[in-house]
């Protein structure tokens, strides 16, 4: 097993890429979807179940973990991997994005951000240096730079000023991270939907030098068309030989479109969150298991899916346990959704390697256009 972090491109198809990220904690097949384990758990799933869906890596949230249970406590318990019983790679975000969403509760300066906890109102400060320290205490394998993501709507001037602040913080993050063999630090490109700002940001990050590059500031309400519009040029500003991570994306069709535009890694709470609210993601699109049309349906959610929810249970059962508020409802639907997402990623990895991604994407859209199976 390797002792260092590396990325190997195996094949490209158009702008899409497939390859392998190697870390001391295991390999990550790309394009990769990372389930989100906000509070040191992917809600409703055991770690071995998450692994069984095909996930190579999880995402943990600095903001949530620093407040509860606290980074120093996680460190005393042997680090996040041991604490949550997941021995494979973990990527942690920097806390910047979640602090942004606190809106009125945060105060921004050149030094960093001070904010009040959403849990108990206690005051905290996050700086590039503190974010690096927290992510080191957690034991994260892939550490994200501390950045600022402007709240929308923002003027182009505000987006530019925010991006340049994030670039100064990127340098401070790099300096504070230091030299940690086996661990990676990713820079985060900002610049909103303005091409020149994205290009300036990408150049500034490469000047500093990172192990991978994220596209930040998207999936914040700008819509799929605007997001794809940015990705159409933004991935071209990033080096070929480093992984590219699109943060916080997304719905299955967002993921497919991002992979077509040269993205290697993504994360989103959607499959797990949807699983707890009775929403299933399938080849044929979204299925709302709450709907009364499922109550007498003996068929599985998806007859082609090999997950436990589809091989062991009927739509009628899934409908019943959701309506009855039973915990197994969230467990089964989350498993199915994560399984579907990982199967989609595997399908794209295989298609890129075979040079037939266009045909794969055409089939993907055709199955969704057909819609869910008709009620009995
Ligand atoms: Zn399934």
Tab-separated table of C-alpha atoms and ligand atoms in Angstrom:
chain	number	residue	atom	x	y	z
A	1	UNK	CA	0.000	0.000	0.000
A	2	UNK	CA	1.133	3.486	-0.911
A	3	UNK	CA	2.390	5.924	1.720
A	4	UNK	CA	1.656	8.977	-0.345
A	5	UNK	CA	-1.246	10.703	-2.064
A	6	UNK	CA	-1.349	10.442	-5.835
A	7	UNK	CA	-3.737	10.616	-8.781
A	8	UNK	CA	-3.472	8.485	-11.914
A	9	UNK	CA	-5.602	9.132	-14.983
A	10	UNK	CA	-6.543	5.859	-16.685
A	11	UNK	CA	-8.703	7.054	-19.590
A	12	UNK	CA	-10.514	10.054	-21.001
A	13	UNK	CA	-13.620	10.254	-23.186
A	14	UNK	CA	-14.263	13.736	-24.503
A	15	UNK	CA	-13.613	15.897	-21.453
A	16	UNK	CA	-14.654	13.153	-19.022
A	17	UNK	CA	-11.961	11.297	-17.105
A	18	UNK	CA	-11.605	8.103	-15.111
A	19	UNK	CA	-8.720	7.221	-12.843
A	20	UNK	CA	-7.590	6.389	-9.327
A	21	UNK	CA	-6.648	8.476	-6.323
A	22	UNK	CA	-4.261	6.506	-4.117
A	23	UNK	CA	-3.980	7.225	-0.404
A	24	UNK	CA	-2.502	5.272	2.529
A	25	UNK	CA	-6.092	4.455	3.551
A	26	UNK	CA	-7.085	3.002	0.208
A	27	UNK	CA	-7.897	3.841	-3.369
A	28	UNK	CA	-10.650	6.101	-4.617
A	29	UNK	CA	-12.019	5.255	-8.058
A	30	UNK	CA	-12.917	8.358	-10.055
A	31	UNK	CA	-15.298	9.825	-10.961
A	32	UNK	CA	-16.263	9.331	-7.310
A	33	UNK	CA	-19.381	10.169	-5.352
A	34	UNK	CA	-18.747	10.855	-1.656
A	35	UNK	CA	-21.646	10.248	0.765
A	36	UNK	CA	-21.865	12.908	3.451
A	37	UNK	CA	-21.276	11.927	7.079
A	38	UNK	CA	-22.054	15.305	8.620
A	39	UNK	CA	-21.881	14.405	12.315
A	40	UNK	CA	-19.471	11.444	12.013
A	41	UNK	CA	-22.192	9.216	10.597
A	42	UNK	CA	-23.943	8.783	7.266
A	43	UNK	CA	-27.396	8.989	8.763
A	44	UNK	CA	-29.289	5.658	8.993
A	45	UNK	CA	-26.303	3.640	7.685
A	46	UNK	CA	-23.607	1.528	9.326
A	47	UNK	CA	-20.152	2.257	7.871
A	48	UNK	CA	-19.918	-1.283	6.456
A	49	UNK	CA	-23.261	-0.721	4.724
A	50	UNK	CA	-21.973	2.517	3.189
A	51	UNK	CA	-18.949	0.589	1.964
A	52	UNK	CA	-21.232	-2.147	0.567
A	53	UNK	CA	-22.936	0.446	-1.654
A	54	UNK	CA	-19.544	0.984	-3.322
A	55	UNK	CA	-18.351	4.174	-1.620
A	56	UNK	CA	-14.551	4.551	-1.460
A	57	UNK	CA	-14.533	7.782	0.549
A	58	UNK	CA	-16.778	9.776	2.897
A	59	UNK	CA	-17.096	13.472	3.563
A	60	UNK	CA	-17.090	14.923	7.085
A	61	UNK	CA	-18.074	18.470	8.050
A	62	UNK	CA	-15.566	20.593	9.949
A	63	UNK	CA	-18.230	23.052	11.087
A	64	UNK	CA	-20.459	20.419	12.683
A	65	UNK	CA	-17.636	18.331	14.174
A	66	UNK	CA	-15.815	21.332	15.696
A	67	UNK	CA	-18.994	22.294	17.557
A	68	UNK	CA	-20.068	18.770	18.488
A	69	UNK	CA	-18.292	16.654	19.698
A	70	UNK	CA	-15.280	19.003	19.161
A	71	UNK	CA	-12.118	18.343	17.137
A	72	UNK	CA	-9.888	17.956	20.215
A	73	UNK	CA	-12.233	15.294	21.618
A	74	UNK	CA	-12.244	13.377	18.318
A	75	UNK	CA	-8.446	13.526	18.381
A	76	UNK	CA	-8.354	12.130	21.943
A	77	UNK	CA	-10.610	9.283	20.766
A	78	UNK	CA	-8.046	8.337	18.122
A	79	UNK	CA	-9.240	10.478	15.199
A	80	UNK	CA	-12.354	10.510	13.057
A	81	UNK	CA	-11.699	7.195	11.267
A	82	UNK	CA	-11.509	5.266	14.516
A	83	UNK	CA	-14.248	7.332	16.206
A	84	UNK	CA	-16.814	6.561	13.468
A	85	UNK	CA	-15.404	3.124	12.540
A	86	UNK	CA	-14.592	3.964	8.894
A	87	UNK	CA	-11.012	3.049	7.983
A	88	UNK	CA	-11.092	4.289	4.386
A	89	UNK	CA	-10.363	7.800	3.127
A	90	UNK	CA	-12.225	10.793	4.547
A	91	UNK	CA	-12.402	14.254	3.016
A	92	UNK	CA	-13.316	17.121	5.321
A	93	UNK	CA	-14.619	20.479	4.176
A	94	UNK	CA	-13.110	23.603	5.705
A	95	UNK	CA	-16.176	24.916	7.523
A	96	UNK	CA	-16.266	28.035	5.341
A	97	UNK	CA	-19.348	27.100	3.374
A	98	UNK	CA	-21.461	26.200	6.395
A	99	UNK	CA	-20.420	29.311	8.271
A	100	UNK	CA	-21.541	31.312	5.238
A	101	UNK	CA	-25.013	29.849	5.515
A	102	UNK	CA	-25.289	31.277	9.060
A	103	UNK	CA	-25.820	34.665	7.347
A	104	UNK	CA	-26.650	37.173	10.113
A	105	UNK	CA	-24.792	35.172	12.777
A	106	UNK	CA	-21.283	35.604	11.304
A	107	UNK	CA	-18.725	38.392	11.119
A	108	UNK	CA	-16.093	38.378	8.400
A	109	UNK	CA	-12.621	39.984	8.519
A	110	UNK	CA	-9.251	39.524	6.821
A	111	UNK	CA	-8.271	37.287	9.729
A	112	UNK	CA	-11.224	34.899	9.412
A	113	UNK	CA	-14.832	34.478	10.492
A	114	UNK	CA	-16.373	34.714	13.941
A	115	UNK	CA	-19.768	33.137	14.395
A	116	UNK	CA	-22.292	31.877	16.905
A	117	UNK	CA	-22.977	28.157	17.172
A	118	UNK	CA	-26.407	27.101	15.853
A	119	UNK	CA	-26.495	24.601	18.755
A	120	UNK	CA	-25.963	26.755	21.846
A	121	UNK	CA	-25.100	30.261	20.612
A	122	UNK	CA	-21.470	29.997	21.824
A	123	UNK	CA	-18.910	32.177	19.990
A	124	UNK	CA	-16.290	30.597	17.725
A	125	UNK	CA	-13.649	31.758	15.299
A	126	UNK	CA	-12.547	30.008	12.130
A	127	UNK	CA	-9.403	31.125	10.349
A	128	UNK	CA	-7.359	29.325	7.704
A	129	UNK	CA	-4.934	28.275	10.453
A	130	UNK	CA	-7.668	26.991	12.801
A	131	UNK	CA	-9.432	25.160	9.972
A	132	UNK	CA	-6.158	23.370	9.095
A	133	UNK	CA	-5.668	22.497	12.783
A	134	UNK	CA	-9.206	21.098	13.129
A	135	UNK	CA	-8.890	19.010	9.979
A	136	UNK	CA	-5.527	17.686	11.220
A	137	UNK	CA	-7.056	16.776	14.615
A	138	UNK	CA	-9.881	14.952	12.820
A	139	UNK	CA	-7.260	13.021	10.836
A	140	UNK	CA	-8.742	13.911	7.470
A	141	UNK	CA	-7.041	12.381	4.407
A	142	UNK	CA	-8.117	15.146	2.036
A	143	UNK	CA	-8.148	18.573	3.650
A	144	UNK	CA	-9.925	21.534	2.061
A	145	UNK	CA	-8.606	25.104	2.097
A	146	UNK	CA	-10.530	27.578	4.210
A	147	UNK	CA	-12.449	29.779	1.802
A	148	UNK	CA	-15.209	32.339	1.696
A	149	UNK	CA	-18.272	31.799	-0.424
A	150	UNK	CA	-20.283	35.012	-0.859
A	151	UNK	CA	-23.976	34.836	-0.029
A	152	UNK	CA	-26.139	35.293	-3.120
A	153	UNK	CA	-27.241	37.572	-4.611
A	154	UNK	CA	-23.849	39.321	-4.871
A	155	UNK	CA	-22.525	41.911	-7.314
A	156	UNK	CA	-19.563	41.037	-9.527
A	157	UNK	CA	-17.442	43.404	-7.402
A	158	UNK	CA	-18.419	41.557	-4.232
A	159	UNK	CA	-17.699	38.189	-5.861
A	160	UNK	CA	-14.263	39.435	-7.006
A	161	UNK	CA	-13.332	40.799	-3.559
A	162	UNK	CA	-14.493	37.590	-1.897
A	163	UNK	CA	-12.542	35.438	-4.366
A	164	UNK	CA	-9.338	37.415	-3.746
A	165	UNK	CA	-9.802	37.059	0.012
A	166	UNK	CA	-10.213	33.298	-0.514
A	167	UNK	CA	-6.947	33.251	-2.514
A	168	UNK	CA	-5.087	34.959	0.362
A	169	UNK	CA	-6.644	32.403	2.705
A	170	UNK	CA	-5.582	29.634	0.310
A	171	UNK	CA	-1.943	30.724	0.742
A	172	UNK	CA	-2.392	30.829	4.536
A	173	UNK	CA	-4.029	27.382	4.431
A	174	UNK	CA	-1.088	26.022	2.415
A	175	UNK	CA	1.424	27.518	4.873
A	176	UNK	CA	-0.452	26.197	7.918
A	177	UNK	CA	-0.971	22.714	6.409
A	178	UNK	CA	2.772	22.242	6.035
A	179	UNK	CA	4.273	18.996	4.822
A	180	UNK	CA	2.126	15.964	5.709
A	181	UNK	CA	3.014	12.911	3.613
A	182	UNK	CA	-0.023	10.766	2.811
A	183	UNK	CA	-2.420	13.663	3.317
A	184	UNK	CA	-3.633	16.003	0.603
A	185	UNK	CA	-4.631	19.660	0.578
A	186	UNK	CA	-7.075	20.863	-2.078
A	187	UNK	CA	-7.445	24.479	-3.204
A	188	UNK	CA	-10.900	25.870	-3.964
A	189	UNK	CA	-11.591	27.940	-7.065
A	190	UNK	CA	-14.084	30.769	-6.588
A	191	UNK	CA	-15.282	33.560	-8.864
A	192	UNK	CA	-19.029	33.008	-9.211
A	193	UNK	CA	-20.297	32.829	-12.775
A	194	UNK	CA	-17.674	35.238	-14.205
A	195	UNK	CA	-15.170	33.581	-16.538
A	196	UNK	CA	-12.338	36.074	-15.910
A	197	UNK	CA	-12.643	35.676	-12.131
A	198	UNK	CA	-12.635	31.876	-12.396
A	199	UNK	CA	-9.501	32.065	-14.547
A	200	UNK	CA	-7.787	34.449	-12.117
A	201	UNK	CA	-8.690	32.196	-9.189
A	202	UNK	CA	-7.445	29.023	-10.920
A	203	UNK	CA	-4.139	30.719	-11.772
A	204	UNK	CA	-3.675	31.990	-8.203
A	205	UNK	CA	-4.266	28.504	-6.785
A	206	UNK	CA	-1.836	26.830	-9.184
A	207	UNK	CA	0.758	29.446	-8.289
A	208	UNK	CA	0.467	28.247	-4.670
A	209	UNK	CA	0.275	24.582	-5.707
A	210	UNK	CA	-2.198	21.993	-4.386
A	211	UNK	CA	-2.744	18.219	-4.526
A	212	UNK	CA	-6.188	18.723	-6.059
A	213	UNK	CA	-8.540	21.514	-7.038
A	214	UNK	CA	-12.167	22.084	-6.140
A	215	UNK	CA	-14.717	24.166	-7.956
A	216	UNK	CA	-16.476	26.100	-5.193
A	217	UNK	CA	-19.295	28.597	-5.164
A	218	UNK	CA	-21.593	26.516	-7.364
A	219	UNK	CA	-24.735	24.572	-6.443
A	220	UNK	CA	-25.749	27.539	-4.296
A	221	UNK	CA	-28.977	28.288	-6.144
A	222	UNK	CA	-27.683	29.463	-9.539
A	223	UNK	CA	-29.428	26.609	-11.386
A	224	UNK	CA	-28.111	23.731	-13.481
A	225	UNK	CA	-27.730	25.728	-16.696
A	226	UNK	CA	-25.556	28.387	-15.047
A	227	UNK	CA	-23.544	25.711	-13.218
A	228	UNK	CA	-22.859	23.773	-16.436
A	229	UNK	CA	-22.073	27.114	-18.106
A	230	UNK	CA	-19.259	27.702	-15.588
A	231	UNK	CA	-18.012	24.098	-15.769
A	232	UNK	CA	-17.875	24.354	-19.582
A	233	UNK	CA	-14.803	26.567	-19.214
A	234	UNK	CA	-13.716	26.306	-15.552
A	235	UNK	CA	-12.344	22.747	-15.592
A	236	UNK	CA	-10.163	23.811	-18.535
A	237	UNK	CA	-8.361	26.258	-16.213
A	238	UNK	CA	-7.275	23.375	-13.939
A	239	UNK	CA	-4.324	21.014	-14.435
A	240	UNK	CA	-4.967	17.651	-16.128
A	241	UNK	CA	-2.903	15.660	-13.645
A	242	UNK	CA	-4.736	16.598	-10.427
A	243	UNK	CA	-8.202	15.575	-9.206
A	244	UNK	CA	-11.050	18.053	-9.659
A	245	UNK	CA	-13.798	18.201	-7.084
A	246	UNK	CA	-17.204	19.830	-7.540
A	247	UNK	CA	-18.495	20.623	-4.066
A	248	UNK	CA	-22.076	19.945	-2.983
A	249	UNK	CA	-23.397	18.343	-6.200
A	250	UNK	CA	-25.974	17.039	-6.658
A	251	UNK	CA	-28.952	15.428	-8.378
A	252	UNK	CA	-28.128	12.459	-10.657
A	253	UNK	CA	-28.411	14.570	-13.835
A	254	UNK	CA	-26.149	17.268	-12.284
A	255	UNK	CA	-23.569	14.563	-11.555
A	256	UNK	CA	-23.699	13.139	-15.069
A	257	UNK	CA	-23.339	16.610	-16.599
A	258	UNK	CA	-20.429	17.467	-14.302
A	259	UNK	CA	-18.587	14.242	-15.168
A	260	UNK	CA	-19.075	15.037	-18.876
A	261	UNK	CA	-17.385	18.378	-18.171
A	262	UNK	CA	-14.284	16.862	-16.557
A	263	UNK	CA	-15.162	16.603	-12.834
A	264	UNK	CA	-13.649	13.691	-10.832
A	265	UNK	CA	-15.237	13.971	-7.377
A	266	UNK	CA	-18.567	15.104	-5.936
A	267	UNK	CA	-20.474	15.029	-2.664
A	268	UNK	CA	-24.076	15.694	-1.706
A	269	UNK	CA	-26.466	15.042	1.184
A	270	UNK	CA	-29.274	14.446	-1.312
A	271	UNK	CA	-29.340	10.608	-1.513
A	272	UNK	CA	-29.234	10.198	2.263
A	273	UNK	CA	-31.530	13.129	3.066
A	274	UNK	CA	-34.073	12.028	0.438
A	275	UNK	CA	-34.009	8.543	1.891
A	276	UNK	CA	-35.336	9.876	5.172
A	277	UNK	CA	-38.161	11.832	3.550
A	278	UNK	CA	-39.580	9.004	1.445
A	279	UNK	CA	-37.882	10.010	-1.821
A	280	UNK	CA	-36.118	7.370	-3.891
A	281	UNK	CA	-33.764	8.026	-6.807
A	282	UNK	CA	-33.967	5.379	-9.520
A	283	UNK	CA	-32.924	4.818	-13.133
A	284	UNK	CA	-36.404	6.005	-14.075
A	285	UNK	CA	-36.195	9.188	-12.023
A	286	UNK	CA	-37.579	10.131	-8.633
A	287	UNK	CA	-40.149	7.976	-6.845
A	288	UNK	CA	-42.159	9.308	-3.923
A	289	UNK	CA	-42.820	6.237	-1.769
A	290	UNK	CA	-45.347	8.207	0.315
A	291	UNK	CA	-47.706	8.183	-2.661
A	292	UNK	CA	-50.843	6.039	-2.158
A	293	UNK	CA	-50.327	4.383	-5.553
A	294	UNK	CA	-47.634	2.166	-3.962
A	295	UNK	CA	-49.763	0.769	-1.110
A	296	UNK	CA	-50.892	-2.388	-2.935
A	297	UNK	CA	-47.856	-2.736	-5.225
A	298	UNK	CA	-45.964	-6.033	-4.684
A	299	UNK	CA	-43.140	-5.028	-7.044
A	300	UNK	CA	-39.748	-3.736	-5.894
A	301	UNK	CA	-38.745	-0.084	-6.193
A	302	UNK	CA	-36.495	-1.030	-9.114
A	303	UNK	CA	-36.527	-4.569	-10.493
A	304	UNK	CA	-32.917	-4.209	-11.738
A	305	UNK	CA	-31.470	-2.892	-8.466
A	306	UNK	CA	-29.524	-5.329	-6.262
A	307	UNK	CA	-29.725	-3.310	-3.019
A	308	UNK	CA	-31.421	-4.784	0.103
A	309	UNK	CA	-34.461	-2.498	-0.284
A	310	UNK	CA	-35.132	-3.763	-3.804
A	311	UNK	CA	-34.236	-7.448	-3.354
A	312	UNK	CA	-36.109	-7.972	-0.087
A	313	UNK	CA	-39.093	-5.643	-0.017
A	314	UNK	CA	-42.101	-4.519	-2.032
A	315	UNK	CA	-43.195	-0.970	-2.745
A	316	UNK	CA	-46.201	-1.730	-0.530
A	317	UNK	CA	-43.865	-2.477	2.405
A	318	UNK	CA	-41.664	0.571	1.810
A	319	UNK	CA	-44.819	2.699	1.650
A	320	UNK	CA	-46.172	1.145	4.844
A	321	UNK	CA	-43.021	1.588	6.969
A	322	UNK	CA	-42.669	5.201	5.820
A	323	UNK	CA	-46.304	5.926	6.723
A	324	UNK	CA	-45.888	4.167	10.056
A	325	UNK	CA	-42.778	6.243	10.870
A	326	UNK	CA	-40.616	3.133	11.249
A	327	UNK	CA	-36.837	3.649	11.298
A	328	UNK	CA	-36.281	0.925	8.730
A	329	UNK	CA	-37.910	3.212	6.172
A	330	UNK	CA	-35.023	5.702	6.255
A	331	UNK	CA	-32.506	2.855	6.448
A	332	UNK	CA	-33.802	1.036	3.358
A	333	UNK	CA	-34.378	4.110	1.201
A	334	UNK	CA	-31.001	5.632	2.127
A	335	UNK	CA	-29.301	2.343	1.239
A	336	UNK	CA	-31.135	2.202	-2.072
A	337	UNK	CA	-30.315	5.834	-2.922
A	338	UNK	CA	-26.615	5.479	-2.089
A	339	UNK	CA	-26.508	2.199	-4.035
A	340	UNK	CA	-28.119	3.894	-7.043
A	341	UNK	CA	-25.647	6.810	-6.915
A	342	UNK	CA	-22.658	4.463	-6.673
A	343	UNK	CA	-23.971	2.289	-9.493
A	344	UNK	CA	-24.326	5.420	-11.624
A	345	UNK	CA	-20.681	6.314	-10.896
A	346	UNK	CA	-19.525	2.779	-11.743
A	347	UNK	CA	-21.514	2.926	-14.969
A	348	UNK	CA	-19.806	6.182	-15.927
A	349	UNK	CA	-16.342	4.890	-14.971
A	350	UNK	CA	-16.863	1.820	-17.173
A	351	UNK	CA	-18.319	3.890	-20.018
A	352	UNK	CA	-15.422	6.392	-19.977
A	353	UNK	CA	-12.892	3.554	-19.947
A	354	UNK	CA	-14.662	2.002	-22.953
A	355	UNK	CA	-15.000	5.333	-24.781
A	356	UNK	CA	-18.792	5.139	-24.839
A	357	UNK	CA	-19.883	7.793	-22.353
A	358	UNK	CA	-22.164	9.510	-24.887
A	359	UNK	CA	-24.178	6.308	-25.343
A	360	UNK	CA	-24.311	5.803	-21.565
A	361	UNK	CA	-25.610	9.332	-21.050
A	362	UNK	CA	-28.211	8.897	-23.815
A	363	UNK	CA	-29.478	5.717	-22.090
A	364	UNK	CA	-29.483	7.536	-18.728
A	365	UNK	CA	-31.730	10.296	-20.070
A	366	UNK	CA	-33.957	7.882	-22.020
A	367	UNK	CA	-34.705	5.793	-18.900
A	368	UNK	CA	-35.586	8.926	-16.934
A	369	UNK	CA	-37.804	10.214	-19.737
A	370	UNK	CA	-39.752	6.935	-19.612
A	371	UNK	CA	-40.632	7.696	-16.003
A	372	UNK	CA	-41.512	5.396	-13.110
A	373	UNK	CA	-43.295	2.080	-13.768
A	374	UNK	CA	-47.083	2.398	-14.006
A	375	UNK	CA	-49.142	1.509	-10.935
A	376	UNK	CA	-50.752	-1.965	-10.917
B	1	LIG	ZN1	-32.484	-0.577	-4.734
